[in-house]
Steps between C-alpha positions, in 0.01 A plus 500: 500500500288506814581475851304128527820401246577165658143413526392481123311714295224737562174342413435770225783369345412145475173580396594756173764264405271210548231661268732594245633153533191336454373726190833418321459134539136520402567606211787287408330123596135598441470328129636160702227504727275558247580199364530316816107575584396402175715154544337461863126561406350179402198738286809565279813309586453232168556800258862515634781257412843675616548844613667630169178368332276716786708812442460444094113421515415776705637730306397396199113516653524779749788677380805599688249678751335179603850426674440779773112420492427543883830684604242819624436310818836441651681820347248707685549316812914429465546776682263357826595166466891533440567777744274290740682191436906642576348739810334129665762344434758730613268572848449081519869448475563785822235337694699196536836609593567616813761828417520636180866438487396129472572270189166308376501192439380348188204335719416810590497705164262190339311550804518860454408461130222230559317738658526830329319270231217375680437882608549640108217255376280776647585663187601225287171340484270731358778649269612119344148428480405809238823424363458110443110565369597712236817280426265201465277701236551530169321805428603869603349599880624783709611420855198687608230311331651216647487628844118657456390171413678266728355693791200564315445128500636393896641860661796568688501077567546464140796718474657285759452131307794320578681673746560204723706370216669830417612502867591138476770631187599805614668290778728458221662845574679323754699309304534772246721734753643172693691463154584807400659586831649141492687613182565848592700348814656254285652721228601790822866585571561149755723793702140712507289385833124641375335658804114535347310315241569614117194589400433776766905611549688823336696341207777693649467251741638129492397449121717784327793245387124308334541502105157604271562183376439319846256711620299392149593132520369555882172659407456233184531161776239733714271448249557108412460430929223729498287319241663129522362534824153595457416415108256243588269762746525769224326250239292394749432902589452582097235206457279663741514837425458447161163345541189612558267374820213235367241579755234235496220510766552325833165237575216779521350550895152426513245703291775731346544462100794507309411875351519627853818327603795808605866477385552346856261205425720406229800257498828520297509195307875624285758171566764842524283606833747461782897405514381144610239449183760665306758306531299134501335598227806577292652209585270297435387621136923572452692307663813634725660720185221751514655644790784579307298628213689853355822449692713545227440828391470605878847409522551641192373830645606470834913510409468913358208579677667475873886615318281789461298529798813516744730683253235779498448497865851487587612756274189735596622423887837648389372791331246629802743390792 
């Protein structure tokens, strides 16, 4: 135990026991979001009826292997975007209280959690969109062929498609650690006053009397508020990243021809171009359920994939403190 006791953990904590949080949970939830991309791409949606039925034909076609097809991305970054995730968070929550000594409020852990989101899209962007074009393919492709050619084809920009609506759902970490803190406090010792947030406080602390089973139940409602709250922006995020740009050329200047027209002359004509296009565009073809296109196996997933995620990082906390 270090001398900064009271004040929560030391940051190289929270970020080893996020990463091995976040690699655990990866591997646990991955086949569900699998199947959740293929249900949210329209290319390929209409060869999916339920998610038992996804799970079934893609292992009859692909194998067992085709369930983890794109996991390269994200399980070589876990250890960036996890660790990144807890340390914002954790140096978001401090920002906003005026001691250390003082309680947060649940306002201010969304708040807290909102924003360690928008700043891990940095990383989430480029990693969810290898992972989501080699979800969306049927055939084999390595993480890296996938990268060569997307910024083969529109450079660093193209690694970056969609990031307004990746920020727009990673917002969604706010309500993720709103409600597990919210049950955390619930199921504490009433007699137990807790004098820091959960997530970045010793478990010696206030959250010793805490049973597995709570802190589990905690980490599986995480999940639910996390995606409830966002769902719609993370179909809306998969649509675009898993098309391609349809450049078509803007009306030619004077005396230049088509054959001479630059990448920058051209105009993206994809209805999955922007969050605004995007979303009229789904509607409209859709209707208002496409929104909630692959929800149930995302809830499915989302139950032991957070369990796991905090009972990981909590028990990794108590190991290294």
């Amino acid at each position: 135990m270090g001398a900064d006791e009271g004040n929560g953990l030391n940051p190289t904590v929270d970020f080893v026991a996020g990463t091995i949080a976040g690699m655990a949970s990866l591997v646990v939830g991955f086949p569900f979001d699998t199947v959740k991309v293929r249900f949210q791409n329209p290319e390929i949606s209409s060869r999916y009826r339920s998610t038992f039925q996804a799970i079934t034909t893609i292992v009859r076609e692909e194998r067992f292997i085709g369930l983890y097809k794109g996991i390269t991305s994200p399980l070589a970054t876990v250890a960036l975007m996890n660790g990144l995730v807890f340390a914002s968070y954790r140096f978001l929550l401090k920002l906003q209280l005026p001691t250390p000594e003082t309680v947060p409020t649940i306002t201010q852990i969304a708040l807290a959690g909102a924003g360690c989101g928008i700043i891990s899209s940095i990383i989430t962007t480029p990693t969810e969109l290898i992972k989501i074009r080699q979800q969306s393919q049927l055939t084999q492709t390595t993480a890296r062929q996938v990268a060569f050619q997307i910024f083969r084809e529109a450079g660093v920009r193209g690694l970056y498609r969609g990031i307004t609506a990746t920020a727009l759902r990673d917002c969604g970490y706010g309500a993720y650690f709103a409600a597990y803190e919210a049950t955390c406090r619930y199921f504490s010792s009433p007699i137990t006053t807790p004098n820091s947030s959960t997530v970045i406080a010793q478990l010696e602390n206030e959250y010793t009397s805490l049973s597995w089973p709570a802190l589990l139940l905690a980490g599986g409602v995480a999940g639910i508020a996390g995606w409830v709250a966002t769902f719609p922006l993370d179909v809306v995020k998969t649509r675009m990243q898993g098309s391609h740009p349809i450049l078509t050329p803007s009306p030619s200047p004077p005396g230049v021809t088509a054959p001479l027209l630059k990448p920058s002359d051209m105009k993206d004509s994809n209805p999955y171009r922007s969050v605004s296009s995007t979303i009229l565009n789904s509607y409209r073809e859709e209707g208002i359920k496409v929104f909630f296109r692959g929800l149930s196996p995302t809830l499915i997933r989302a139950i032991p994939v957070n369990m796991v995620t905090f009972a990981v990082f909590e028990a990794v906390v108590h190991l290294l403190s």
